[in-house]
C-alpha positions as semicolon CSV with decimal commas, in nm:
position;residue;x (nm);y (nm);z (nm)
1;X;5,025;0,972;-1,526
2;X;4,757;1,104;-1,784
3;X;4,542;0,828;-1,918
4;X;4,665;0,696;-2,274
5;X;4,338;0,789;-2,416
6;X;4,375;1,151;-2,305
7;X;4,161;1,153;-1,986
8;X;4,295;1,255;-1,697
9;X;4,255;0,970;-1,420
10;X;4,109;1,177;-1,171
11;X;3,826;1,288;-1,437
12;X;3,779;0,934;-1,566
13;X;3,774;0,763;-1,221
14;X;3,515;1,023;-1,102
15;X;3,333;1,114;-1,412
16;X;2,966;0,991;-1,306
17;X;3,015;1,246;-1,009
18;X;3,137;1,548;-1,249
19;X;2,820;1,505;-1,486
20;X;2,471;1,571;-1,436
21;X;2,158;1,405;-1,510
22;X;2,215;1,213;-1,874
23;X;2,057;1,469;-2,120
24;X;1,808;1,313;-2,382
25;X;2,004;1,387;-2,661
26;X;2,292;1,216;-2,537
27;X;2,493;1,084;-2,857
28;X;2,484;0,717;-2,730
29;X;2,128;0,716;-2,577
30;X;2,021;0,556;-2,913
31;X;2,267;0,282;-2,814
32;X;2,090;0,186;-2,485
33;X;1,743;0,135;-2,684
34;X;1,908;-0,106;-2,933
35;X;2,196;-0,295;-2,727
36;X;2,115;-0,265;-2,355
37;X;1,963;-0,504;-2,099
38;X;1,644;-0,302;-2,044
39;X;1,484;-0,386;-1,713
40;X;1,122;-0,238;-1,632
41;X;1,063;-0,177;-1,266
42;X;0,743;-0,312;-1,091
43;X;0,579;0,004;-1,097
44;X;0,579;0,021;-1,476
45;X;0,429;-0,319;-1,529
46;X;0,166;-0,251;-1,255
47;X;0,044;0,077;-1,440
48;X;-0,049;-0,115;-1,712
49;X;-0,354;-0,175;-1,501
50;X;-0,417;0,209;-1,481
51;X;-0,395;0,300;-1,852
52;X;-0,719;0,321;-2,078
53;X;-0,754;-0,020;-2,295
54;X;-0,640;0,215;-2,592
55;X;-0,344;0,330;-2,439
56;X;-0,248;-0,009;-2,292
57;X;-0,266;-0,153;-2,612
58;X;0,002;0,116;-2,770
59;X;0,219;0,085;-2,474
60;X;0,276;-0,295;-2,510
61;X;0,295;-0,277;-2,878
62;X;0,575;0,005;-2,774
63;X;0,743;-0,264;-2,559
64;X;0,757;-0,539;-2,832
65;X;0,961;-0,336;-3,035
66;X;1,253;-0,407;-2,744
67;X;1,111;-0,721;-2,616
68;X;1,421;-0,933;-2,708
69;X;1,620;-0,656;-2,467
70;X;1,402;-0,691;-2,206
71;X;1,453;-0,926;-1,881
72;X;1,226;-0,975;-1,591
73;X;1,413;-0,999;-1,216
74;X;1,254;-1,211;-0,960
75;X;1,170;-0,955;-0,753
76;X;1,008;-0,732;-1,003
77;X;0,851;-1,072;-1,121
78;X;0,711;-1,122;-0,754
79;X;0,632;-0,774;-0,655
80;X;0,418;-0,779;-0,985
81;X;0,204;-1,111;-0,906
82;X;0,154;-0,974;-0,589
83;X;0,094;-0,626;-0,631
84;X;-0,163;-0,664;-0,900
85;X;-0,443;-0,755;-0,679
86;X;-0,380;-0,429;-0,482
87;X;-0,372;-0,222;-0,753
88;X;-0,721;-0,340;-0,875
89;X;-0,856;-0,310;-0,511
90;X;-0,745;0,050;-0,516
91;X;-0,882;0,152;-0,864
92;X;-1,219;-0,007;-0,727
93;X;-1,218;0,123;-0,414
94;X;-1,144;0,473;-0,576
95;X;-1,423;0,422;-0,826
96;X;-1,672;0,302;-0,555
97;X;-1,542;0,609;-0,305
98;X;-1,594;0,874;-0,599
99;X;-1,978;0,959;-0,557
100;X;-1,909;1,044;-0,188
101;X;-1,597;1,237;-0,221
102;X;-1,795;1,440;-0,476
103;X;-2,058;1,527;-0,274
104;X;-1,819;1,573;0,030
105;X;-1,633;1,834;-0,205
106;X;-1,970;2,023;-0,290
107;X;-2,060;2,015;0,062
108;X;-1,727;2,194;0,130
109;X;-1,770;2,431;-0,142
110;X;-2,094;2,521;-0,003
111;X;-1,944;2,570;0,338
112;X;-1,659;2,803;0,193
113;X;-1,888;3,007;-0,003
114;X;-2,107;3,026;0,341
115;X;-1,789;3,123;0,494
116;X;-1,714;3,403;0,260
117;X;-2,031;3,532;0,272
118;X;-2,005;3,548;0,688
119;X;-1,696;3,744;0,619
120;X;-1,860;3,986;0,453
121;X;-2,135;4,026;0,680
122;X;-1,868;4,061;1,003
123;X;-1,697;4,334;0,793
124;X;-2,059;4,538;0,671
125;X;-2,161;4,516;1,065
126;X;-1,855;4,591;1,209
127;X;-1,746;4,886;0,979
128;X;-2,065;5,008;0,869
129;X;-2,323;4,895;1,138
130;X;-2,513;4,792;0,770
131;X;-2,737;4,504;0,926
132;X;-3,002;4,546;0,654
133;X;-2,748;4,438;0,365
134;X;-2,624;4,186;0,610
135;X;-2,934;4,039;0,655
136;X;-3,016;4,087;0,237
137;X;-2,688;3,919;0,185
138;X;-2,764;3,601;0,414
139;X;-3,113;3,576;0,262
140;X;-2,959;3,589;-0,103
141;X;-2,640;3,373;-0,053
142;X;-2,803;3,087;0,150
143;X;-2,723;2,735;0,157
144;X;-3,038;2,644;-0,010
145;X;-2,978;2,922;-0,303
146;X;-2,607;2,789;-0,330
147;X;-2,756;2,432;-0,372
148;X;-3,016;2,552;-0,681
149;X;-2,718;2,740;-0,826
150;X;-2,495;2,436;-0,829
151;X;-2,766;2,166;-0,887
152;X;-2,733;2,138;-1,257
153;X;-2,331;2,084;-1,230
154;X;-2,388;1,881;-0,929
155;X;-2,623;1,646;-1,107
156;X;-2,412;1,647;-1,438
157;X;-2,086;1,547;-1,221
158;X;-2,270;1,254;-1,022
159;X;-2,384;1,091;-1,349
160;X;-2,051;1,112;-1,500
161;X;-1,886;0,973;-1,213
162;X;-2,140;0,674;-1,133
163;X;-2,046;0,639;-1,542
164;X;-1,675;0,551;-1,480
165;X;-1,812;0,224;-1,299
166;X;-1,805;0,067;-1,642
167;X;-1,456;0,090;-1,649
168;X;-1,408;-0,102;-1,315
169;X;-1,194;-0,432;-1,308
170;X;-1,374;-0,615;-1,078
171;X;-1,098;-0,810;-0,807
172;X;-1,306;-1,096;-0,775
173;X;-1,274;-1,186;-1,170
174;X;-0,875;-1,109;-1,215
175;X;-0,782;-1,464;-1,197
176;X;-1,005;-1,550;-1,508
177;X;-1,014;-1,221;-1,695
178;X;-0,697;-1,014;-1,596
179;X;-0,620;-0,809;-1,900
180;X;-0,268;-0,732;-1,854
181;X;-0,078;-1,072;-1,699
182;X;-0,117;-1,270;-2,003
183;X;0,015;-0,991;-2,221
184;X;0,308;-0,955;-1,966
185;X;0,380;-1,313;-1,948
186;X;0,420;-1,300;-2,346
187;X;0,631;-1,025;-2,355
188;X;0,902;-1,153;-2,155
189;X;0,854;-1,533;-2,261
190;X;1,169;-1,711;-2,125
191;X;1,359;-1,425;-2,045
192;X;1,299;-1,390;-1,644
193;X;1,537;-1,496;-1,369
194;X;1,516;-1,785;-1,149
195;X;1,434;-1,726;-0,772
196;X;1,752;-1,650;-0,587
197;X;1,887;-1,919;-0,329
198;X;1,736;-1,885;-0,019
199;X;2,074;-1,881;0,153
200;X;2,175;-1,557;-0,058
201;X;1,885;-1,374;0,000
202;X;1,906;-1,388;0,346
203;X;2,290;-1,261;0,312
204;X;2,177;-0,984;0,056
205;X;1,909;-0,879;0,302
206;X;2,186;-0,853;0,619
207;X;2,430;-0,661;0,367
208;X;2,119;-0,386;0,304
209;X;2,031;-0,390;0,674
210;X;2,372;-0,392;0,838
211;X;2,587;-0,192;0,573
212;X;2,409;-0,007;0,287
213;X;2,109;0,121;0,440
214;X;2,267;0,267;0,790
215;X;2,549;0,466;0,500
216;X;2,238;0,562;0,280
217;X;2,420;0,360;-0,011
218;X;2,143;0,365;-0,281
219;X;1,923;0,241;-0,392
220;X;1,652;0,147;-0,152
221;X;1,785;0,306;0,182
222;X;1,464;0,521;0,219
223;X;1,272;0,205;0,252
224;X;1,454;0,137;0,626
225;X;1,198;0,056;0,892
226;X;0,897;-0,028;0,633
227;X;0,752;-0,390;0,728
228;X;1,013;-0,647;0,757
229;X;1,399;-0,635;0,684
230;X;1,288;-0,860;0,356
231;X;1,030;-0,633;0,245
232;X;1,254;-0,311;0,313
233;X;1,534;-0,456;0,100
234;X;1,325;-0,513;-0,186
235;X;1,496;-0,250;-0,397
236;X;1,849;-0,324;-0,315
237;X;1,738;-0,671;-0,383
238;X;1,619;-0,582;-0,730
239;X;1,990;-0,397;-0,780
240;X;2,176;-0,671;-0,676
241;X;2,008;-0,922;-0,917
242;X;2,052;-0,654;-1,216
243;X;2,372;-0,603;-1,144
244;X;2,502;-0,993;-1,140
245;X;2,303;-1,062;-1,436
246;X;2,486;-0,794;-1,633
247;X;2,807;-0,879;-1,523
248;X;2,740;-1,242;-1,660
249;X;2,596;-1,152;-1,976
250;X;2,878;-1,147;-2,249
251;X;2,672;-0,964;-2,510
252;X;2,551;-0,683;-2,333
253;X;2,748;-0,399;-2,164
254;X;2,451;-0,139;-2,102
255;X;2,207;-0,135;-1,889
256;X;1,856;0,087;-1,931
257;X;1,656;0,083;-1,619
258;X;1,290;0,227;-1,644
259;X;1,111;0,358;-1,321
260;X;0,850;0,549;-1,140
261;X;1,067;0,581;-0,840
262;X;1,249;0,912;-0,793
263;X;1,305;0,910;-0,413
264;X;1,624;1,042;-0,290
265;X;1,711;0,674;-0,258
266;X;1,760;0,619;-0,660
267;X;1,793;1,030;-0,715
268;X;2,026;1,259;-0,548
269;X;1,864;1,553;-0,454
270;X;1,914;1,902;-0,604
271;X;2,212;2,120;-0,490
272;X;2,311;2,458;-0,584
273;X;2,419;2,483;-0,956
274;X;2,301;2,131;-1,013
275;X;1,982;1,961;-1,054
276;X;1,817;1,615;-0,930
277;X;1,999;1,332;-1,120
278;X;2,037;0,927;-1,083
279;X;2,291;0,889;-0,815
280;X;2,637;0,840;-0,982
281;X;2,722;0,578;-0,762
282;X;2,482;0,348;-0,925
283;X;2,651;0,409;-1,266
284;X;3,017;0,368;-1,078
285;X;2,912;0,047;-0,900
286;X;2,773;-0,098;-1,190
287;X;3,077;-0,016;-1,418
288;X;3,294;-0,169;-1,130
289;X;3,130;-0,482;-1,103
290;X;2,970;-0,560;-1,417
291;X;3,187;-0,313;-1,685
292;X;2,885;-0,183;-1,813
293;X;2,747;0,140;-1,857
294;X;2,397;0,263;-1,666
295;X;2,123;0,495;-1,798
296;X;1,779;0,517;-1,580
297;X;1,468;0,686;-1,728
298;X;1,146;0,759;-1,616
299;X;0,862;0,619;-1,803
300;X;0,785;0,932;-1,989
301;X;1,130;0,964;-2,118
302;X;1,159;0,582;-2,196
303;X;0,842;0,583;-2,419
304;X;0,936;0,889;-2,581
305;X;1,265;0,703;-2,635
306;X;1,109;0,408;-2,807
307;X;0,936;0,657;-3,036
308;X;1,194;0,831;-3,151
309;X;1,455;0,547;-3,176
310;X;1,238;0,263;-3,262
311;X;0,967;0,427;-3,437
312;X;0,681;0,291;-3,227
313;X;0,354;0,497;-3,255
314;X;0,206;0,610;-2,950
315;X;-0,060;0,913;-2,923
316;X;-0,017;1,242;-2,752
317;X;-0,315;1,108;-2,493
318;X;-0,088;0,794;-2,441
319;X;0,184;1,007;-2,325
320;X;-0,068;1,198;-2,103
321;X;-0,164;0,880;-1,931
322;X;0,166;0,745;-1,929
323;X;0,291;1,128;-1,724
324;X;-0,039;1,094;-1,502
325;X;0,047;0,743;-1,413
326;X;0,375;0,835;-1,299
327;X;0,282;1,145;-1,126
328;X;0,027;0,958;-0,922
329;X;0,274;0,704;-0,832
330;X;0,462;0,976;-0,608
331;X;0,189;1,052;-0,406
332;X;0,208;0,920;-0,044
333;X;-0,044;0,619;0,032
334;X;-0,058;0,525;0,400
335;X;-0,181;0,125;0,377
336;X;-0,182;-0,138;0,669
337;X;0,173;-0,211;0,625
338;X;0,318;0,127;0,625
339;X;0,068;0,274;0,897
340;X;0,236;0,053;1,169
341;X;0,570;0,162;1,115
342;X;0,506;0,534;1,009
343;X;0,462;0,799;1,297
344;X;0,186;1,041;1,128
345;X;0,236;1,395;1,193
346;X;0,119;1,544;1,541
347;X;-0,091;1,797;1,420
348;X;-0,242;1,573;1,176
349;X;-0,315;1,329;1,442
350;X;-0,466;1,612;1,665
351;X;-0,692;1,725;1,411
352;X;-0,830;1,388;1,351
353;X;-0,850;1,310;1,718
354;X;-1,036;1,645;1,775
355;X;-1,254;1,553;1,466
356;X;-1,360;1,212;1,580
357;X;-1,446;1,295;1,951
358;X;-1,185;1,124;2,109
359;X;-0,872;1,161;2,364
360;X;-0,521;1,135;2,227
361;X;-0,453;0,850;2,524
362;X;-0,719;0,617;2,398
363;X;-0,428;0,346;2,346
364;X;-0,127;0,319;2,552
365;X;0,194;0,378;2,413
366;X;0,343;0,039;2,495
367;X;0,163;-0,055;2,168
368;X;0,349;0,186;1,896
369;X;0,248;-0,025;1,595
370;X;-0,095;-0,043;1,694
371;X;-0,130;0,332;1,795
372;X;0,016;0,437;1,483
373;X;-0,225;0,230;1,275
374;X;-0,512;0,358;1,469
375;X;-0,394;0,725;1,459
376;X;-0,365;0,683;1,059
377;X;-0,688;0,523;1,032
378;X;-0,822;0,830;1,230
379;X;-0,687;1,056;1,014
380;X;-0,804;0,901;0,737
381;X;-1,127;0,804;0,824
382;X;-1,223;1,185;0,987
383;X;-1,131;1,302;0,625
384;X;-1,332;1,054;0,427
385;X;-1,642;1,152;0,597
386;X;-1,564;1,511;0,564
387;X;-1,554;1,580;0,949
388;X;-1,248;1,782;0,895
389;X;-1,050;2,001;0,629
390;X;-0,740;1,862;0,491
391;X;-0,395;1,943;0,531
392;X;-0,192;2,065;0,244
393;X;-0,003;1,743;0,122
394;X;-0,183;1,508;0,341
395;X;-0,112;1,174;0,262
396;X;-0,416;0,933;0,128
397;X;-0,472;0,654;0,383
398;X;-0,597;0,336;0,231
399;X;-0,715;0,165;0,563
400;X;-1,036;0,015;0,643
401;X;-1,190;-0,118;0,993
402;X;-1,435;-0,332;0,833
403;X;-1,585;-0,441;0,505
404;X;-1,854;-0,648;0,369
405;X;-1,775;-0,934;0,131
406;X;-1,886;-1,299;0,072
407;X;-1,513;-1,398;0,167
408;X;-1,269;-1,209;0,437
409;X;-1,033;-0,987;0,248
410;X;-0,743;-1,202;0,402
411;X;-0,770;-1,508;0,614
412;X;-0,672;-1,322;0,967
413;X;-0,973;-1,111;0,908
414;X;-1,237;-1,164;1,199
415;X;-1,652;-1,209;1,144
416;X;-1,851;-0,918;1,226
417;X;-1,973;-1,123;1,564
418;X;-1,622;-1,076;1,719
419;X;-1,727;-0,716;1,848
420;X;-1,974;-0,645;2,110
421;X;-2,333;-0,704;2,025
422;X;-2,534;-0,380;2,083
423;X;-2,206;-0,175;1,978
424;X;-2,173;-0,309;1,640
425;X;-2,458;-0,305;1,399
426;X;-2,340;-0,547;1,118
427;X;-2,269;-0,870;1,312
428;X;-2,362;-1,064;1,067
429;X;-2,256;-0,907;0,760
430;X;-1,897;-0,768;0,770
431;X;-1,563;-0,868;0,834
432;X;-1,322;-0,685;1,089
433;X;-0,962;-0,584;1,053
434;X;-0,766;-0,767;1,312
435;X;-0,572;-0,440;1,420
436;X;-0,883;-0,270;1,443
437;X;-1,040;-0,577;1,690
438;X;-0,755;-0,581;1,887
439;X;-0,783;-0,160;1,929
440;X;-1,178;-0,223;2,007
441;X;-1,079;-0,470;2,302
442;X;-0,814;-0,243;2,447
443;X;-1,042;0,068;2,499
444;X;-1,264;0,192;2,747
445;X;-1,621;0,163;2,661
446;X;-1,694;0,498;2,588
447;X;-1,383;0,522;2,323
448;X;-1,477;0,186;2,214
449;X;-1,824;0,304;2,099
450;X;-1,701;0,617;1,931
451;X;-1,451;0,423;1,721
452;X;-1,712;0,145;1,610
453;X;-1,931;0,414;1,516
454;X;-1,659;0,590;1,282
455;X;-1,590;0,204;1,148
456;X;-1,981;0,193;1,082
457;X;-2,013;0,491;0,908
458;X;-1,693;0,434;0,695
459;X;-1,860;0,065;0,600
460;X;-2,162;0,269;0,498
461;X;-1,999;0,536;0,283
462;X;-1,807;0,262;0,094
463;X;-2,118;0,030;0,009
464;X;-2,219;0,072;-0,363
465;X;-2,547;0,265;-0,408
466;X;-2,860;0,054;-0,494
467;X;-2,918;0,094;-0,914
């Protein structure tokens, strides 16, 4: 039987699957900016730390135009307050490592030019037996000549990089001088969720791990195996909170969800004749359980929509920062949590071991988490120290074996004297990651010395220069 409204039952029931990604000129899009519950994912809030102060002020002012519709789920709030120190630490590390990274890239440029010169020399000798021209070329395009040619550019680049230290946000001062947290707290006011009952959280985690994730039901199934079952279920815990909140709302029958995350557990991959789109099953589930319509937007789409429908003033330069932050969030970064549960590509691992001068049998396969962590660290440290060339699309590895600071970065970190005297040079001035200490105590004396030298070089390379 045909629906009284004129829409056939088959088309009505499966309309989410029959439609593409909602266009920006949808007739009802403005309603989502004026009437919907608006939920910002954790990555949207953490991006506020990445913006320049001027851009941050514009973005926060834009969010104030939809302040009455904003709602902060417990899962987002928890991830935000826990993740802000990590974001600032990564920012500080990037700025601290920048001079060394720049020097390494300039060194690689020197090597590339020398390689090109040697290639031409080989052709001259092989096909023309022209040793004189080859020798002249070697004299003209030497490493010293390249350094002299690039010296002014190098000086300017290094000065610019050093000047960026003024834009650093020190992790140690975050508790007293956080530029974002108070403004986010004021933005949401009392529109935040209470923590769910622990029993209910346990039920939701079990549902995610035993039913939804094995059957690839979005969202969050791509996080299977990342960390603990509780941390892996983060996206589903957020989704469940939001669905139940919208279902209980008598005033709102629309949900606008804003996120950088466009992985396959939120977005259905493109196929012949259709581009990528938010999973239709998410919209269907929200309509079934909460009698509400769903729209998912990236931050660039959302802030442009706020500008369009609510006349929020956002400069073109700010949109560029928003888009850059969104793109940067898509880069794969291997942290300690991911490293233990993610096996690196074989070719990348072999390249790192060769660059480090190690055998691949340094650790027993009976310690898979520890072995993965070691392999990722070797991949990261050999790239950081310029011992090998980067692979295409190689992930960023944020993994340190040791650090210098007045206090340990985590209570589990060990003082430098936990390593052997005579092998580790910074016995009284360093803290050692527990996974590294365990690895050192599980390897042969020869391999142990190699990885400790690498760790010391990594520590030296990340120590700020005096002045």
